Coordinates of C-alpha atoms in Angstrom, one line a residue:
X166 CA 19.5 -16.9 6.1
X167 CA 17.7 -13.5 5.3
X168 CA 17.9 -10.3 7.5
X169 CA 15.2 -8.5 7.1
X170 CA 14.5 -4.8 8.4
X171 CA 15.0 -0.9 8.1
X172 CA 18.0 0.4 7.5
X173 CA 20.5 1.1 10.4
X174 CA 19.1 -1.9 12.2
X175 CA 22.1 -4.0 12.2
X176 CA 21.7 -6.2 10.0
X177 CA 25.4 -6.5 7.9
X178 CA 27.1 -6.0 11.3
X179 CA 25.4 -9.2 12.7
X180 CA 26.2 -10.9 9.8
X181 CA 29.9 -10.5 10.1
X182 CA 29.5 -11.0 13.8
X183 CA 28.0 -14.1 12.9
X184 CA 31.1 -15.3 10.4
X185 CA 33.7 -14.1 12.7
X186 CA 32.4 -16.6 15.1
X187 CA 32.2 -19.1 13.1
X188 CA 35.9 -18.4 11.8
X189 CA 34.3 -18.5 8.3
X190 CA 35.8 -16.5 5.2
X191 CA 34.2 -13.5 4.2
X192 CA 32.3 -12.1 1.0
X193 CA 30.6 -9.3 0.5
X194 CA 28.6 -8.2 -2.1
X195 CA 25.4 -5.6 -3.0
X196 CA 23.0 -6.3 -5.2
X197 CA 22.9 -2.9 -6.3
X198 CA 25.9 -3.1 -8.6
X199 CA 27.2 -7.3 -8.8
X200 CA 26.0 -9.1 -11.3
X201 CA 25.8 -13.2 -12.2
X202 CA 29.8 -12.5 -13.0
X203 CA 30.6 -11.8 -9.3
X204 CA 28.6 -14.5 -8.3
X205 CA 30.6 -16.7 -9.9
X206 CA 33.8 -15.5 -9.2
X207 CA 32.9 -15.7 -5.1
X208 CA 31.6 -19.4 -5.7
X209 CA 35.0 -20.0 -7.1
X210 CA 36.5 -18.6 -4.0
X211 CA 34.5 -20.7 -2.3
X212 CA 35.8 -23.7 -4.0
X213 CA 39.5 -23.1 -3.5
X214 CA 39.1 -23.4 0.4
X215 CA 36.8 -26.7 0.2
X216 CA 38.3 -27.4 3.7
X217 CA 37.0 -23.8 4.9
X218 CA 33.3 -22.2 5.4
X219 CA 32.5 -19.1 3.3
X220 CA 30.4 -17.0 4.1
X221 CA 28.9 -14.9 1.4
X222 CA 27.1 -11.6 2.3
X223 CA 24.4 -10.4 -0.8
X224 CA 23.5 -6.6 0.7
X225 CA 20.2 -5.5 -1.0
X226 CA 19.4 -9.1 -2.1
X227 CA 15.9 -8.1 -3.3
X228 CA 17.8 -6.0 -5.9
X229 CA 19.1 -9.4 -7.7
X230 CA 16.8 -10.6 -10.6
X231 CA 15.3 -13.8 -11.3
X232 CA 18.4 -14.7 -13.1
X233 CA 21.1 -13.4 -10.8
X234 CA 19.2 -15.6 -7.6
X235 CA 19.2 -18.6 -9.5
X236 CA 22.6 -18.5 -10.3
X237 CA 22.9 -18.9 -6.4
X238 CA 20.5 -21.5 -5.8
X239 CA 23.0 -24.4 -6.4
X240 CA 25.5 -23.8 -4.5
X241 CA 23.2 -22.6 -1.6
X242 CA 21.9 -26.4 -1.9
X243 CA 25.2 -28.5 -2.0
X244 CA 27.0 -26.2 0.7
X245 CA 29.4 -24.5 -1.2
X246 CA 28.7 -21.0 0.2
X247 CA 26.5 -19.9 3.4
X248 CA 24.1 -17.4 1.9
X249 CA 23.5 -14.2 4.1
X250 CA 21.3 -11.8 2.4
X251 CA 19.9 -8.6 3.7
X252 CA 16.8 -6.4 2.5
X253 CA 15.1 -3.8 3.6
X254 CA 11.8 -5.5 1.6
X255 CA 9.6 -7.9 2.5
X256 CA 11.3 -11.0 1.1
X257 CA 8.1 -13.2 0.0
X258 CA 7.7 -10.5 -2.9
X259 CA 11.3 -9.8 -3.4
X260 CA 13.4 -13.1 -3.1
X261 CA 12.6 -16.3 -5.2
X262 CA 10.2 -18.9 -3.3
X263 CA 12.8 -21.9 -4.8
X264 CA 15.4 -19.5 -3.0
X265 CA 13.5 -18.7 -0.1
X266 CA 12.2 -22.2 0.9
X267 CA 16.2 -23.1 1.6
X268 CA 16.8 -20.0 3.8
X269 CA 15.5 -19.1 7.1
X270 CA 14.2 -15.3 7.7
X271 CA 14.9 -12.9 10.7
X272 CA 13.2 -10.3 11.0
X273 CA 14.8 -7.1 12.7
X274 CA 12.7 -4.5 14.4
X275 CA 13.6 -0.7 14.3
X276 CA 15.6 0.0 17.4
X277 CA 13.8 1.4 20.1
X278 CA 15.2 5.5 21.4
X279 CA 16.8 4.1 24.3
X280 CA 19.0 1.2 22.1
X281 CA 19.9 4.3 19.7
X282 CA 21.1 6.0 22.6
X283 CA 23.4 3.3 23.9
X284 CA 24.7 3.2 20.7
X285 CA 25.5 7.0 20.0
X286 CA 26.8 7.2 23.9
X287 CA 29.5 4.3 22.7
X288 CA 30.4 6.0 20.2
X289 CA 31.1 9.3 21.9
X290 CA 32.9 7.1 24.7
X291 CA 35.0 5.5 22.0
X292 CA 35.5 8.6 19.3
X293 CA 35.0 11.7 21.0
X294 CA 36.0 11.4 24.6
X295 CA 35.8 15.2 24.9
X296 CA 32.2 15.7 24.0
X297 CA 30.1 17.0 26.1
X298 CA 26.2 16.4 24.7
X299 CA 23.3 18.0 26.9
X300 CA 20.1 15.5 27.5
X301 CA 18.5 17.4 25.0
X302 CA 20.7 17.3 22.5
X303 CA 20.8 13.4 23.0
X304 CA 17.0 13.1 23.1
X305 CA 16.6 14.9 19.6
X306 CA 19.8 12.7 18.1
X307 CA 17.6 9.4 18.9
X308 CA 14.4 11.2 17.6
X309 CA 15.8 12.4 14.9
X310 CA 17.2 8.9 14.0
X311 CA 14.1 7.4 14.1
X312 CA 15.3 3.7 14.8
X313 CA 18.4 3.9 12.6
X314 CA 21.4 3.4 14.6
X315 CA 23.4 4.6 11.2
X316 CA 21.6 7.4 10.9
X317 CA 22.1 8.4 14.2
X318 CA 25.8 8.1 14.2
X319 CA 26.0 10.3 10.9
X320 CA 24.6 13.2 12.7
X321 CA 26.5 12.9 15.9
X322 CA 29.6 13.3 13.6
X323 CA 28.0 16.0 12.0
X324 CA 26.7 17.8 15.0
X325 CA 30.0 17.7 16.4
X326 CA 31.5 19.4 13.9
X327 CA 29.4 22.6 13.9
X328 CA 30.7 22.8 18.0
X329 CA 33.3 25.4 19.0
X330 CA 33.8 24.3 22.6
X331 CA 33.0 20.6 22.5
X332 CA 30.0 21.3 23.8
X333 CA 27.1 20.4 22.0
X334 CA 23.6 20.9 22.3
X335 CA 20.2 21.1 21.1
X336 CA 20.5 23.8 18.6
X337 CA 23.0 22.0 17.0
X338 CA 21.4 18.8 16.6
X339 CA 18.7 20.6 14.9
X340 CA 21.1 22.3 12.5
X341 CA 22.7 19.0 11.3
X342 CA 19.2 17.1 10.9
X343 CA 18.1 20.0 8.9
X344 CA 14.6 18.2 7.6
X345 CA 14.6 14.9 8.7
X346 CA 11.8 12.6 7.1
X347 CA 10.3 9.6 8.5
X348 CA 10.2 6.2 6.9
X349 CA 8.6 6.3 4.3
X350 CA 10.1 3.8 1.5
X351 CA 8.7 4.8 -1.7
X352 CA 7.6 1.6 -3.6
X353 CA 8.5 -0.5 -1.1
X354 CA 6.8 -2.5 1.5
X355 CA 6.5 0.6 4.2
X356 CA 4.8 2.6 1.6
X357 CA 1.8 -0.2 1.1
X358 CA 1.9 -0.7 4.8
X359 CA 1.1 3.2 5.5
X360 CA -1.5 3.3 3.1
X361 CA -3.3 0.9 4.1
X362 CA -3.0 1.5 7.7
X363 CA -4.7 5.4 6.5
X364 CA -7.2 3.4 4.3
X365 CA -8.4 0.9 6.9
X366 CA -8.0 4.1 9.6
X367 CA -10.7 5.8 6.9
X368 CA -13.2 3.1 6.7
X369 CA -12.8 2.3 10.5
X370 CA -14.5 5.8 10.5
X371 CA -11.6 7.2 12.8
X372 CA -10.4 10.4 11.5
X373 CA -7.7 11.4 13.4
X374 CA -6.0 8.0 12.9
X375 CA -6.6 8.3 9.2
X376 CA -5.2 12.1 9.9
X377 CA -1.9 10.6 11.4
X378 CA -1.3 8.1 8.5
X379 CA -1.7 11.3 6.5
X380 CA 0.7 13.5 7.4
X381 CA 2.9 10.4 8.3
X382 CA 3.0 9.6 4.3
X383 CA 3.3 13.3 3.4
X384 CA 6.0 13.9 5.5
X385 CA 8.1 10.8 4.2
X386 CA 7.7 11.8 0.5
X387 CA 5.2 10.9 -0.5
X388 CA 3.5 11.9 -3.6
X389 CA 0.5 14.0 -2.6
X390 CA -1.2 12.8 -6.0
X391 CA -1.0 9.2 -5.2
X392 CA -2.6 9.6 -1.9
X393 CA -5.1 12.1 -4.0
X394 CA -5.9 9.1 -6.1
X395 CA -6.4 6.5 -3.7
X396 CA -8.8 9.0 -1.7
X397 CA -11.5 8.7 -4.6
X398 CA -11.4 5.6 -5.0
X399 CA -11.8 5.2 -1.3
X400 CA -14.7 7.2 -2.3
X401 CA -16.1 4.3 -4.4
X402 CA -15.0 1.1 -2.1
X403 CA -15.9 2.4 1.1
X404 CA -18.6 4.6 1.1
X405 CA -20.3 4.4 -2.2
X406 CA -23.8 5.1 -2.2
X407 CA -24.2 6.3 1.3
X408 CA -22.5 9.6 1.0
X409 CA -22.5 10.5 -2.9
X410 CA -20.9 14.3 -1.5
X411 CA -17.3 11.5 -1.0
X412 CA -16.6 11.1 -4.2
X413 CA -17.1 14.8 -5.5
X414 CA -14.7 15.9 -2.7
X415 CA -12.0 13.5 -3.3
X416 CA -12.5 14.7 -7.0
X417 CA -12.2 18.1 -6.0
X418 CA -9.8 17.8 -3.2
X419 CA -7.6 16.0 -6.0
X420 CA -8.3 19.1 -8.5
X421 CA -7.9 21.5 -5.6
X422 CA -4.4 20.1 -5.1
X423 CA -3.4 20.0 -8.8
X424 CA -3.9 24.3 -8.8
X425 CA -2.0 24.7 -5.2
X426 CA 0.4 22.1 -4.6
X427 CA 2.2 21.8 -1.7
X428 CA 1.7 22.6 0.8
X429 CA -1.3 24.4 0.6
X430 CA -2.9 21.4 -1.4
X431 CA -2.5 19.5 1.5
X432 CA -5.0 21.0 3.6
X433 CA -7.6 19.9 0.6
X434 CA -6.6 16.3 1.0
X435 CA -6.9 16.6 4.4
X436 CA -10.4 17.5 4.7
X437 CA -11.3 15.1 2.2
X438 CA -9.7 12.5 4.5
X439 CA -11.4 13.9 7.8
X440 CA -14.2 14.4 5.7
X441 CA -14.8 10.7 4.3
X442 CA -13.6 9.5 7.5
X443 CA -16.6 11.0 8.9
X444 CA -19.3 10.0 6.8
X445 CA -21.7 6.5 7.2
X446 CA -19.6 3.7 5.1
X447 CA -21.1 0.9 2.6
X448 CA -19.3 -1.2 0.2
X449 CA -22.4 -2.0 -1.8
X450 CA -21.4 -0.2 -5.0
X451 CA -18.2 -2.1 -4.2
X452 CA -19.9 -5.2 -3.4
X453 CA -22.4 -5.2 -6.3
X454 CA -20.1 -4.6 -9.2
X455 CA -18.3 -7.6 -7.7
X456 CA -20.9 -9.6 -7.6
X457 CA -22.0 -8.5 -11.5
X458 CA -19.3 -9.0 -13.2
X459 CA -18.7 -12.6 -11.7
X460 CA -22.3 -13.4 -13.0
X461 CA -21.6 -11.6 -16.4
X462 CA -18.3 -13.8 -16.8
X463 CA -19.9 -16.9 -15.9
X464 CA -22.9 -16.2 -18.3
X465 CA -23.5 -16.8 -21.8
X466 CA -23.4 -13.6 -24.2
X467 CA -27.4 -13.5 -23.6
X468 CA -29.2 -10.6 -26.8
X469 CA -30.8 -7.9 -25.9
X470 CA -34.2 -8.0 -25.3
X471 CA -36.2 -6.4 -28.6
X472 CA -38.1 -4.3 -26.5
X473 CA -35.5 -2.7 -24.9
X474 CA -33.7 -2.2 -28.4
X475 CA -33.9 1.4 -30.3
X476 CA -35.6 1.9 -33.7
X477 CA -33.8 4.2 -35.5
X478 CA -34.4 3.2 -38.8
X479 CA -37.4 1.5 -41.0
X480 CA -35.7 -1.8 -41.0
X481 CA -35.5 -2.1 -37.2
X482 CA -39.1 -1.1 -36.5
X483 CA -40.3 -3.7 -38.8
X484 CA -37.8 -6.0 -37.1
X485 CA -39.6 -5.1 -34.1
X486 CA -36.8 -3.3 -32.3
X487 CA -38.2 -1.7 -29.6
X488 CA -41.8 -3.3 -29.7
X489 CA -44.1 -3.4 -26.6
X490 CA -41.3 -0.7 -24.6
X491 CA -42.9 0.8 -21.7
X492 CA -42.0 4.2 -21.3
X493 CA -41.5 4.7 -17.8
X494 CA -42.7 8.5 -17.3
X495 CA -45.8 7.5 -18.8
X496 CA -46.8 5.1 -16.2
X497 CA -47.9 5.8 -12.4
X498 CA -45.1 7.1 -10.0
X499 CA -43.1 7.0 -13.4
X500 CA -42.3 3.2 -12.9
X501 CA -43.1 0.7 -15.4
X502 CA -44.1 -2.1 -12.6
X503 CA -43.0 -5.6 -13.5
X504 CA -40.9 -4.7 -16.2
X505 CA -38.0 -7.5 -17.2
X506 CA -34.8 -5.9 -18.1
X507 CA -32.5 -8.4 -17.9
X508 CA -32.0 -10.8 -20.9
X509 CA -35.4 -12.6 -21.6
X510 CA -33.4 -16.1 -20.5
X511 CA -32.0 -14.7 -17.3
X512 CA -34.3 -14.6 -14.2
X513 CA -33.7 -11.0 -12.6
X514 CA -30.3 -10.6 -10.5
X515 CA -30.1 -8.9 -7.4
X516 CA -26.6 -7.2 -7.2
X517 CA -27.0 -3.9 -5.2
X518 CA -28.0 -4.3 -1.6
X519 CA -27.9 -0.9 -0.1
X520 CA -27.5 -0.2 3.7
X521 CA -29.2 0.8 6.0
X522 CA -27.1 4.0 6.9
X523 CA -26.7 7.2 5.2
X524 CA -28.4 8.0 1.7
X525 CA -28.9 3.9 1.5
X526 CA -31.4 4.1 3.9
X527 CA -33.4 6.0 1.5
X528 CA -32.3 4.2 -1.6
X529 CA -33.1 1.4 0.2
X530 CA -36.9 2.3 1.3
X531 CA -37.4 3.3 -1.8
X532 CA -36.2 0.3 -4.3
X533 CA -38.3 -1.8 -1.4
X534 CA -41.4 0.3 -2.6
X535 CA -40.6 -0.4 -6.3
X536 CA -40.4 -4.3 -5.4
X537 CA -43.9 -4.1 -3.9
X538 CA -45.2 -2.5 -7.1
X539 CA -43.6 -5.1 -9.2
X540 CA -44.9 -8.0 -6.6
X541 CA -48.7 -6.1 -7.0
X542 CA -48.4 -6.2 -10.9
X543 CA -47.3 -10.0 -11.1
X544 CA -50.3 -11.0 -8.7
X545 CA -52.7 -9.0 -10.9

């Protein structure tokens, strides 16, 4: 089986729960530092009590390579070992599917203030009988936790330490916390999972959600250029078109940050965010360049037209490069009305299909007025 959750959830204590009751011999390993030679040697263990289960523990499993999980698959298959593994990542990226298909996943939710409180009142039941903790204190030990039952044990020890009279309270839970960051795993499956709860937040057009995923991802670590980066091309995706002021403020909120950094850069990213949050939304510049590069992959290597080709030299012109051009701003409304410039062989393509909100309304109106022309000029 795989236990998969955020840390302090439980998840290498159930496991040895889980072999203690099933009177099963114990291994355990991290992925961080074992290698294929450790494997090995705990499979031989495993062998030398055929009559026995074993019960082999991989902590950080996503950290073992292609290689290193392999090595396991065997013996996961003939019943040699019981495989435990634990990870903090979503194993259908991180874990082998040949692996994965033999194990069964459970998935462990961050524990909820009042379990963290159980658990810290336990341990000052069990540990430090002569503690006294105000309500306060406790309320800020579980919110400082954030569902991480180990991280709330490590500052109850820690608080307790900075006491004189066994007394502690709120001030010196704050001490020992000192900065606490949310999750926020960098790289890892909480990271993707923030920004696209602040991306979909954006194009939902709800800025103060998309403000909350914000400061949610700043305040876990993460690197204010990333989000910078992702906000213009948010710009593109999302709004396109229908607000052309997006992109040049993600550009400058991103430039704005670059000269003041944190945390004054901030603020730029935020308004950008609010900002673009705000606006009208269209995905036709999205859509479109979609939809043309599909058609350009799926069509031949058509030439360009000679008419739309430039003359540069004496050769070309009496090649006929760039006969029979119409110069656009010498014809009415400076439109050159049923002009073909696609490939001569490829009937014309319609790619961009504006909105109707924001500056696509316009754009809209008016490529609906160029159409006309072009109908009126084909009839003629």
């Amino acid at each position: 089986m795989i236990l998969w959750g955020p840390p302090g959830t439980g998840k290498t204590t159930l496991a040895q729960l889980l072999s203690i009751h099933a009177q099963a011999n114990w291994i355990s390993m991290s992925a961080v530092a074992a290698g294929v030679k450790d494997v090995r040697l705990a499979i031989e263990r495993a062998r030398m009590t055929p009559d026995e289960q074993t019960v082999v523990f991989l902590d950080e499993v996503h950290r073992f390579n292609k290689a290193q999980q392999d090595a396991l698959l065997p013996h996961v298959e003939n019943g040699t070992i019981t495989l435990v593994g634990a990870t903090t990542e979503n194993p259908s990226f991180e874990v082998n599917s040949a692996l994965l298909s033999r194990m069964r996943v459970f998935v462990l939710k961050a524990l909820e203030d009042e379990q963290v409180k159980a658990i810290v009142k336990r341990a000052i039941e069990m540990e430090m009988p002569n503690l006294i903790v105000s309500k306060d204190a406790l309320n800020a030990i579980c919110s400082f936790a954030d569902g991480d039952a180990r991280r709330s044990l490590n500052l109850i020890e820690i608080s307790a330490q900075l006491t004189d009279d066994d007394v502690l309270d709120l001030a010196h839970v704050r001490e020992a916390a000192g900065h606490s960051l949310r999750r926020f795993d960098k790289g890892g499956e909480e990271f993707y999972n923030q920004i696209s709860a602040l991306h979909k937040s954006m194009r939902g057009s709800d800025p103060d959600a998309a403000l909350y995923w914000l400061v949610r991802m700043l305040d876990g670590g993460c690197d204010p250029l990333y989000i910078a980066r992702r906000l213009v091309r948010f710009a593109a995706e999302d709004i396109g078109t229908a607000d052309n002021r997006s992109l040049t403020l993600a550009l400058d909120a991103w430039d704005a940050y670059h000269r003041l950094g944190s945390p004054e850069g901030e603020l730029c990213l935020a308004q950008a965010v609010l900002y673009m949050s705000a606006v009208p939304k269209s995905n036709a510049v999205y859509s479109a360049f979609g939809d043309a590069a599909k058609f350009v992959k799926e069509s031949p290597s058509w030439p360009v037209p000679l008419r739309l080709r430039n003359a540069p030299t004496k050769l070309m012109k009496e090649l006929d490069y760039g006969k029979n051009y119409r110069y656009a701003h010498s014809e009415d409304s400076a439109y050159a009305a049923g002009e073909h410039y696609f490939p001569d062989k490829v009937s014309a393509q319609r790619f961009y299909l504006p909105s109707n909100r924001g500056l696509e309304k316009r754009i809209r109106e008016r490529l609906d007025q160029l159409r006309k022309l072009d109908e009126k000029r084909h009839s003629d």
